[in-house]
Amino acid sequence: MSCSLSPGSRSDALQHGTSGTLPHFLQEPDDAYIVKSNPIKLKCRARPALQIFFKCNGEWVHQSQHQSQEHTDEGTGLKIREVMINVSRQQVEDFHGPEDYWCLCVAWSHLGTSKSRKATVRIAYLRKNFEQDPQGREVPIKGMIVLHCRPPEGVPVAEVEWLKNEEPVGSDGNIDTRADHNLIIQEARLSDSGNYTCLASNIVAKRRSLTATVVIFVNGGWSLWTDWSACNVPCGRGVQKRSRTCTNPAPLNGGAFCEGMSVQKSTCNALCPVDGGWAEWTEWTVCSGECERQRNRECTAPEPKRGGRLCDGAALGTYNCTGGLCTHNLLHDAKPQGLEGSSDVALYSGLAAGVVTVVVLIVAVTLYRRNQSEYGVDVIDSSALTGGFQSFSFKTARQGNPLLITSSLQPDLTVSRTYTSPICFQDSMDKELISQEPSLFDPLPDLKVKVHSSFMVSLGVSERGAEYHAQKAHPQTFPRGLAPDYSGVRVEGTLRERREKSLLAPHAPPMPSRPPLRTSGVLGHAGGRLVVPNTGVSLLVPHGGIAEDTTWEMYMVINQEDSSSTLSEESQEVLLSPEVTYGPPGLDLSCPVAMTIAHCAEFATDNWNIRLKRQTQDNKWEEVMSVEEESTSCYCLLEAQCCHLLLESPGRYALVGEPLSQEAVKRLRLAVFGSADNTNPLGYSLRVYCVDNTPYAFQEVASVERVRGGRLLEEPKTLLFRGNSFSLQLSIQDIPQFLWSIKPFTTCQEFSFSQVWASNQRPLQCAFSLERYSPASSQLSCKISVRQVKGQEQILQVYTSVVESEKEVVPFFTQSNCTTTSLTGSRAFKIPLSIRQRICATFDTANAKGKDWQLLAQKLHIDRNLCYFARQESPSAVILSLWEAQHQDTGDLDSLASALEEIGKVHSSTHSTSSRATTLTTTGTTTRTTTTLGRSTEELDTEFT
């Protein structure tokens, strides 16, 4: 049976496709995401197709929800049908099935149906929180950096992008951003420092992770050692040094400071100059035609070397070989023999008489001067020879020093005279002073000298007997590297020779044991400060150093016993500060304390080797550190007058110094006190003290003089005492000769070098005993010269009244805070607590801009031994504690404010625009801190107490 199509059916078949063709989908529905509440559209397009319907989740979509279009393909003449439906968010949310919401298309033709792919419809979202935020890292240069990031959950899955300082990070040979959302930098460079952010995004939203700060730090490395310096002495044993710097590379962005020493010292021996010496004379030559014989010598025993002096004297010697009766031109100069003989006799007789006369005069003058010097007669004013009285002018004391006590009487008396310095003799204090203070001098066995001087009697001064007491030998202490001609001489021998010449020399033996100076206070978490008044010694305990809910009774003690055990027996050390103890021994602190100790050294690195020592449990002393070295156990900041120490262990500490050359200098404080002689109504005693220039040493003098009732007559002065082995001389001058008398042999006194150099904070004293000729003489005017031989000199001018009714009672010390011993809490600190905490928070954390605690230390001029601060939990807090100790007296916050302002300005001008927001935030903190520091003390007290 054949089958054929009618003409109408054939025409439809040609329009929809050839026989045997199923619908072919030109466009199938795609997966779609519903964003917020916006519906999505699903499309299908097929050829040839009589009908197209959507089927969603297994159910047919109603025909009314379809939007259909139909057109003919111009190329094939076939009809193309396109159908579209909308799917809403509500439809998807209402569907509850084992799988996602889905739809597909079904297309019909005459030969059958075709189905499209399934398209899923899901609601899009992106959660807010990252499953893993990137973490900041501190990585050494050339190290690997891995920053992990797990984006928030979302549909569709979020894509990840990395930002550095708000700029996209691209992948290159060193940086990989494709590895499971992580950022990997194979080899870190300095330019890789910055703020990194993980950015996650999909069709719904974008999410930013927390910012991770990556700091690429550089650990410091030592440069090469410099060449050894030249020996610091031209001759003998000295010191040479070499140095290196932590600049290869310099530590950057919080990198570790170089470990080890930056300076090395080594002893050296400089070859001394050799002075030339004459060799033996040669034999005399035969008598020449000129009637002379000659001999010579050479400067070869030894030859001058290395700048030594040439030989003194003549290298050629001649003499007349005929006794002066040379007959060389006898025939030409013939004279009558009788006349020549008589003239020669007269000539030689006259010459002999003249020579004898000159010799006799020289011997007489020498003997006279020696007799005068042995009996110690002073060279007095020329006005004393006139025999008449003239008036004297007494100046009033300078105003402005509360320590000076003077009379209000001002007689207007004048005199013109020429003064010549007195002849100096070594002499002890007068007998009366020794009886008052037996501990100051040790006696010699009853050595007495009577002075008889007709010249003194002619001036109205009665003959007196003076009893003298010579000193015991003091241990020798000389600076290292002294010239060989005197460095080997023992002090005992030197003093013995001086006794033979001058009979005596004053000295100050060790002081008896006294109770120690002590201060204490109960301190807690707020910290505080302990002060030993008027000694230059204090202790600062920082805020937070003591644990919360804990208190300690802390104390400070200044040792006043013999300090000889502190010094090394092998080296030539001297004590430069008092011995200070702080405790209690079991003290447990979380940060170091700051101790301030005054010292008396005129510090120069080439002249002194100053060390910090600590007493061990077996009462021995061990070296903690040298002030020039770098240490992680403690910190030492040496200033001109005092030393600031950062300590972590309680105990007894002291500064000692070893002189490296004769240029080493100690500062001495000179003071003159006066009081009436209790045994003589017309007597008056002047006492001159030479002490190490520390407040503590002068306190001892003040304590003694308070007991004696002495008065400070002149403002204390400072004398620089060099370590050149020369003694210290004291002389009284310009005494009114006709108003006052002084005991003979006491106008000039002397301290040996070893007494002064090794005084070890003990005062040296000498006294001048004067007596008025008349009770009407109520004013005393003179000056006292204190000088080191071949060294510095100071003049103490005395203008005072000796009448009790005219004295003005003024205490030695009138400072308002001289009795303050402890401060606790905010009163003890110059920097308010909130400011301190803000500074520490800003600078303790290193960042890519380099604004860390090292920069703070540099701006505050605390930029050495940084390795000590690096090991502290809060380096900035320790630096501020040291600054507090430095400025405890001035209380001036301007230097701190200026440093913070300078840091802010520098970084505001150098940072890039991309990091400007972070910079402004940090700079704003600095600016607010600076502004607060600039406010008045009253405002700060009100806000922060």
Coordinates of N, CA and C in Angstrom, one line a residue, residues 646-786:
L646 N 70.1 51.4 83.7 CA 68.9 50.5 83.7 C 69.3 49.2 84.2
L647 N 68.7 48.8 85.4 CA 69.1 47.6 86.1 C 67.9 46.7 86.3
E648 N 68.2 45.4 86.3 CA 67.2 44.4 86.5 C 67.4 43.6 87.8
S649 N 68.6 43.7 88.4 CA 68.8 42.9 89.6 C 69.2 43.8 90.8
P650 N 68.5 43.6 91.9 CA 68.9 44.4 93.1 C 70.3 44.1 93.5
G651 N 70.9 45.1 94.2 CA 72.3 44.9 94.7 C 73.0 46.2 94.9
R652 N 74.3 46.1 95.2 CA 75.1 47.3 95.5 C 75.9 47.5 94.2
Y653 N 75.9 48.8 93.7 CA 76.6 49.2 92.5 C 77.5 50.4 92.7
A654 N 78.5 50.5 91.9 CA 79.4 51.7 92.0 C 80.1 51.8 90.6
L655 N 80.5 53.1 90.3 CA 81.2 53.4 89.1 C 82.7 53.5 89.5
V656 N 83.6 52.8 88.8 CA 85.0 53.0 89.0 C 85.7 53.3 87.7
G657 N 86.8 54.0 87.8 CA 87.5 54.4 86.6 C 88.9 54.0 86.6
E658 N 89.4 53.6 85.5 CA 90.9 53.3 85.3 C 91.4 54.4 84.3
P659 N 92.4 55.2 84.8 CA 92.9 56.2 83.9 C 93.8 55.6 82.8
L660 N 93.6 56.0 81.6 CA 94.4 55.5 80.5 C 95.6 56.4 80.1
S661 N 95.6 57.6 80.6 CA 96.7 58.5 80.3 C 96.8 59.6 81.4
Q662 N 97.8 60.4 81.3 CA 97.9 61.5 82.2 C 96.9 62.6 82.0
E663 N 96.2 62.5 80.9 CA 95.2 63.5 80.6 C 93.8 63.2 81.3
A664 N 93.8 62.1 82.0 CA 92.5 61.8 82.7 C 92.3 62.8 83.8
V665 N 91.1 63.3 84.0 CA 90.7 64.4 84.9 C 89.6 64.0 85.8
K666 N 89.8 64.4 87.1 CA 88.7 64.3 88.1 C 88.3 65.7 88.4
R667 N 87.0 65.9 88.7 CA 86.5 67.2 89.1 C 86.5 67.2 90.7
L668 N 87.1 68.2 91.2 CA 87.1 68.5 92.6 C 86.3 69.7 93.0
R669 N 85.6 69.6 94.1 CA 84.9 70.8 94.6 C 85.6 71.4 95.8
L670 N 85.8 72.7 95.7 CA 86.6 73.4 96.7 C 85.6 74.3 97.5
A671 N 85.7 74.2 98.8 CA 84.9 75.1 99.7 C 85.7 75.5 100.9
V672 N 85.4 76.7 101.3 CA 86.1 77.3 102.5 C 85.0 77.6 103.5
F673 N 85.2 77.1 104.8 CA 84.3 77.4 105.9 C 85.1 78.1 107.0
G674 N 84.4 78.9 107.8 CA 85.1 79.6 108.9 C 84.3 79.5 110.1
S675 N 85.0 79.6 111.3 CA 84.3 79.6 112.6 C 85.3 80.2 113.6
A676 N 84.8 80.7 114.7 CA 85.6 81.3 115.7 C 86.4 80.1 116.5
D677 N 87.6 80.5 117.0 CA 88.3 79.5 117.8 C 87.8 79.5 119.2
N678 N 87.3 78.4 119.7 CA 86.7 78.4 121.0 C 87.7 78.5 122.1
T679 N 89.0 78.2 121.8 CA 90.0 78.3 122.8 C 90.7 79.6 122.9
N680 N 90.5 80.5 121.9 CA 91.2 81.8 121.8 C 90.1 82.8 121.4
P681 N 89.8 83.8 122.2 CA 88.7 84.7 121.8 C 89.1 85.6 120.6
L682 N 90.4 85.7 120.4 CA 90.8 86.5 119.2 C 91.1 85.6 118.0
G683 N 91.0 84.3 118.1 CA 91.3 83.4 117.1 C 90.2 83.1 116.1
Y684 N 90.6 82.8 114.9 CA 89.6 82.4 113.9 C 90.2 81.4 113.0
S685 N 89.4 80.4 112.6 CA 89.9 79.2 111.8 C 89.2 79.2 110.5
L686 N 90.0 79.1 109.4 CA 89.5 78.9 108.1 C 89.8 77.4 107.7
R687 N 88.8 76.7 107.2 CA 89.0 75.3 106.8 C 88.6 75.2 105.3
V688 N 89.6 74.6 104.6 CA 89.4 74.4 103.1 C 89.2 72.9 102.9
Y689 N 88.2 72.6 102.2 CA 87.9 71.2 101.8 C 88.1 71.0 100.3
C690 N 88.7 69.8 100.0 CA 88.8 69.4 98.6 C 88.1 68.0 98.6
V691 N 87.0 67.9 97.9 CA 86.3 66.7 97.8 C 86.0 66.4 96.3
D692 N 85.7 65.1 96.1 CA 85.2 64.7 94.7 C 83.9 65.5 94.4
N693 N 83.8 65.9 93.2 CA 82.7 66.8 92.8 C 81.4 66.0 92.6
T694 N 80.9 65.4 93.7 CA 79.6 64.8 93.7 C 78.8 65.4 94.9
P695 N 77.5 65.5 94.7 CA 76.7 66.0 95.8 C 76.8 65.2 97.1
Y696 N 77.0 63.9 97.0 CA 77.1 63.1 98.2 C 78.4 63.4 99.0
A697 N 79.5 63.6 98.3 CA 80.7 63.9 98.9 C 80.7 65.3 99.6
F698 N 80.0 66.2 99.0 CA 79.9 67.5 99.7 C 78.9 67.5 100.8
Q699 N 78.0 66.6 100.8 CA 77.1 66.4 102.0 C 77.9 66.1 103.2
E700 N 78.9 65.2 103.1 CA 79.7 64.9 104.3 C 80.3 66.1 104.9
V701 N 80.9 67.0 104.0 CA 81.5 68.2 104.5 C 80.4 69.1 105.2
A702 N 79.2 69.2 104.6 CA 78.2 70.0 105.2 C 77.8 69.5 106.6
S703 N 77.7 68.2 106.7 CA 77.3 67.6 108.0 C 78.3 67.9 109.0
V704 N 79.6 67.8 108.7 CA 80.7 68.1 109.7 C 80.6 69.5 110.1
E705 N 80.5 70.4 109.1 CA 80.5 71.8 109.5 C 79.2 72.3 110.2
R706 N 78.1 71.6 110.1 CA 76.9 71.9 110.9 C 77.2 71.7 112.3
V707 N 77.9 70.6 112.6 CA 78.3 70.3 114.0 C 79.2 71.3 114.6
R708 N 80.2 71.7 113.8 CA 81.2 72.7 114.2 C 80.7 74.1 114.3
G709 N 79.5 74.3 113.7 CA 79.0 75.7 113.6 C 79.7 76.5 112.6
G710 N 80.3 75.9 111.6 CA 81.0 76.6 110.5 C 80.1 77.3 109.6
R711 N 80.6 78.3 108.9 CA 79.9 79.0 107.9 C 80.6 79.0 106.5
L712 N 79.8 78.8 105.5 CA 80.3 78.8 104.1 C 80.7 80.2 103.7
L713 N 81.9 80.5 103.4 CA 82.4 81.9 103.2 C 82.5 82.2 101.7
E714 N 82.5 81.3 100.9 CA 82.6 81.5 99.4 C 81.9 80.4 98.7
E715 N 81.3 80.8 97.6 CA 80.6 79.8 96.8 C 81.6 78.7 96.3
P716 N 81.2 77.4 96.5 CA 82.2 76.3 96.1 C 82.5 76.4 94.7
K717 N 83.8 76.1 94.4 CA 84.3 76.1 93.0 C 84.8 74.8 92.6
T718 N 84.9 74.6 91.3 CA 85.3 73.3 90.7 C 86.7 73.5 90.2
L719 N 87.5 72.5 90.5 CA 88.9 72.4 90.0 C 89.1 71.1 89.2
L720 N 89.7 71.2 88.1 CA 90.0 70.0 87.3 C 91.3 69.4 87.6
F721 N 91.4 68.3 88.3 CA 92.6 67.7 88.8 C 93.1 66.6 87.8
R722 N 94.2 66.8 87.2 CA 94.7 65.9 86.2 C 95.5 64.8 86.8
G723 N 95.5 63.6 86.2 CA 96.3 62.5 86.6 C 97.7 62.5 86.2
N724 N 98.4 63.6 86.5 CA 99.8 63.7 86.0 C 100.8 63.5 87.1
S725 N 100.4 63.0 88.3 CA 101.2 62.7 89.5 C 101.7 63.9 90.2
F726 N 101.2 65.1 89.9 CA 101.6 66.3 90.6 C 100.7 66.6 91.8
S727 N 101.2 67.2 92.8 CA 100.4 67.4 94.0 C 99.5 68.6 93.9
L728 N 98.7 68.8 95.0 CA 97.8 69.9 95.1 C 98.3 70.8 96.2
Q729 N 98.5 72.1 95.9 CA 99.0 73.1 96.9 C 97.9 74.1 97.2
L730 N 97.9 74.5 98.5 CA 96.9 75.4 99.1 C 97.7 76.5 99.8
S731 N 97.4 77.8 99.5 CA 98.1 78.8 100.2 C 97.2 80.0 100.5
I732 N 97.4 80.6 101.6 CA 96.6 81.8 102.0 C 97.4 83.1 101.7
Q733 N 96.7 84.0 101.1 CA 97.4 85.2 100.6 C 96.6 86.5 101.0
D734 N 97.3 87.6 100.9 CA 96.7 88.9 101.1 C 96.0 89.1 102.5
I735 N 96.6 88.5 103.5 CA 96.1 88.8 104.9 C 96.5 90.2 105.3
P736 N 95.6 91.0 105.9 CA 96.0 92.3 106.4 C 97.1 92.1 107.5
Q737 N 98.3 92.5 107.2 CA 99.5 92.2 108.0 C 99.4 92.8 109.4
F738 N 98.8 94.0 109.5 CA 98.8 94.7 110.8 C 97.5 94.5 111.6
L739 N 96.6 93.7 111.0 CA 95.4 93.4 111.7 C 95.3 91.9 112.1
W740 N 95.9 91.1 111.3 CA 95.8 89.6 111.6 C 97.2 89.0 111.5
S741 N 97.4 87.9 112.3 CA 98.6 87.1 112.2 C 98.2 85.7 112.0
I742 N 99.1 84.9 111.4 CA 98.9 83.5 111.1 C 100.0 82.7 111.6
K743 N 99.8 81.5 112.1 CA 100.8 80.7 112.6 C 101.9 80.5 111.5
P744 N 103.1 80.5 111.9 CA 104.2 80.3 110.9 C 104.1 78.9 110.4
F745 N 104.7 78.7 109.2 CA 104.7 77.5 108.4 C 103.4 77.0 108.0
T746 N 102.3 77.8 108.1 CA 101.0 77.3 107.7 C 100.4 78.1 106.5
T747 N 101.2 79.0 106.0 CA 100.6 79.8 104.9 C 100.5 79.0 103.6
C748 N 101.2 77.9 103.5 CA 101.1 77.1 102.3 C 101.1 75.6 102.7
Q749 N 100.2 74.8 102.3 CA 100.1 73.4 102.6 C 99.9 72.6 101.3
E750 N 100.0 71.3 101.5 CA 100.0 70.5 100.3 C 99.4 69.1 100.5
F751 N 98.7 68.7 99.5 CA 98.2 67.3 99.5 C 99.0 66.6 98.4
S752 N 99.4 65.4 98.7 CA 100.1 64.6 97.7 C 99.2 64.1 96.6
F753 N 99.7 63.8 95.5 CA 98.9 63.4 94.3 C 98.0 62.2 94.7
S754 N 98.6 61.2 95.4 CA 97.8 59.9 95.6 C 96.7 60.2 96.6
Q755 N 96.9 61.2 97.5 CA 95.8 61.5 98.5 C 94.6 62.0 97.7
V756 N 94.8 62.9 96.8 CA 93.7 63.5 96.0 C 93.1 62.6 95.0
W757 N 94.0 61.9 94.3 CA 93.5 61.0 93.2 C 92.7 59.8 93.8
A758 N 93.1 59.3 94.9 CA 92.5 58.1 95.5 C 91.7 58.5 96.7
S759 N 91.1 59.7 96.8 CA 90.3 60.1 97.9 C 89.1 59.2 98.1
N760 N 88.5 58.7 97.0 CA 87.4 57.8 97.0 C 86.2 58.4 97.8
Q761 N 85.8 59.6 97.3 CA 84.6 60.2 97.9 C 84.8 60.7 99.3
R762 N 86.0 60.6 99.9 CA 86.3 61.1 101.2 C 86.9 62.5 101.1
P763 N 86.4 63.5 102.0 CA 86.9 64.8 101.9 C 88.3 65.0 102.5
L764 N 89.1 65.8 101.8 CA 90.4 66.2 102.3 C 90.3 67.7 102.9
Q765 N 90.9 67.9 104.0 CA 90.8 69.2 104.7 C 92.1 69.7 105.1
C766 N 92.3 71.0 105.0 CA 93.4 71.7 105.6 C 92.9 73.0 106.3
A767 N 93.6 73.5 107.3 CA 93.1 74.6 108.1 C 94.2 75.7 108.2
F768 N 93.7 76.9 108.3 CA 94.6 78.1 108.5 C 94.1 78.8 109.8
S769 N 94.9 78.8 110.8 CA 94.5 79.5 112.1 C 95.1 80.9 112.1
L770 N 94.2 81.8 112.3 CA 94.5 83.3 112.3 C 94.2 83.8 113.7
E771 N 94.8 85.0 114.0 CA 94.6 85.6 115.3 C 94.6 87.2 115.0
R772 N 93.5 87.8 115.6 CA 93.5 89.3 115.5 C 94.4 89.9 116.6
Y773 N 95.0 91.0 116.2 CA 95.8 91.8 117.1 C 94.9 92.5 118.1
S774 N 93.7 92.9 117.7 CA 92.9 93.7 118.5 C 91.4 93.2 118.3
P775 N 90.7 93.2 119.5 CA 89.2 92.9 119.3 C 88.5 93.8 118.4
A776 N 89.0 95.0 118.2 CA 88.3 95.9 117.3 C 88.3 95.5 115.8
S777 N 89.2 94.6 115.5 CA 89.3 94.1 114.1 C 88.2 93.0 113.9
S778 N 87.1 93.4 113.3 CA 85.9 92.5 113.1 C 85.8 92.0 111.7
Q779 N 86.6 92.4 110.8 CA 86.5 92.0 109.4 C 87.7 91.2 109.0
L780 N 87.6 90.2 108.2 CA 88.7 89.4 107.7 C 88.5 89.4 106.1
S781 N 89.6 89.7 105.5 CA 89.7 89.7 104.0 C 91.0 89.0 103.6
C782 N 90.8 88.0 102.8 CA 92.0 87.3 102.3 C 91.6 86.5 101.1
K783 N 92.5 85.8 100.5 CA 92.1 84.9 99.4 C 93.0 83.6 99.6
I784 N 92.4 82.5 99.2 CA 93.1 81.2 99.3 C 93.2 80.6 97.9
S785 N 94.5 80.3 97.6 CA 94.8 79.8 96.2 C 94.9 78.3 96.4
V786 N 94.2 77.6 95.5 CA 94.3 76.1 95.4 C 94.7 75.8 94.0

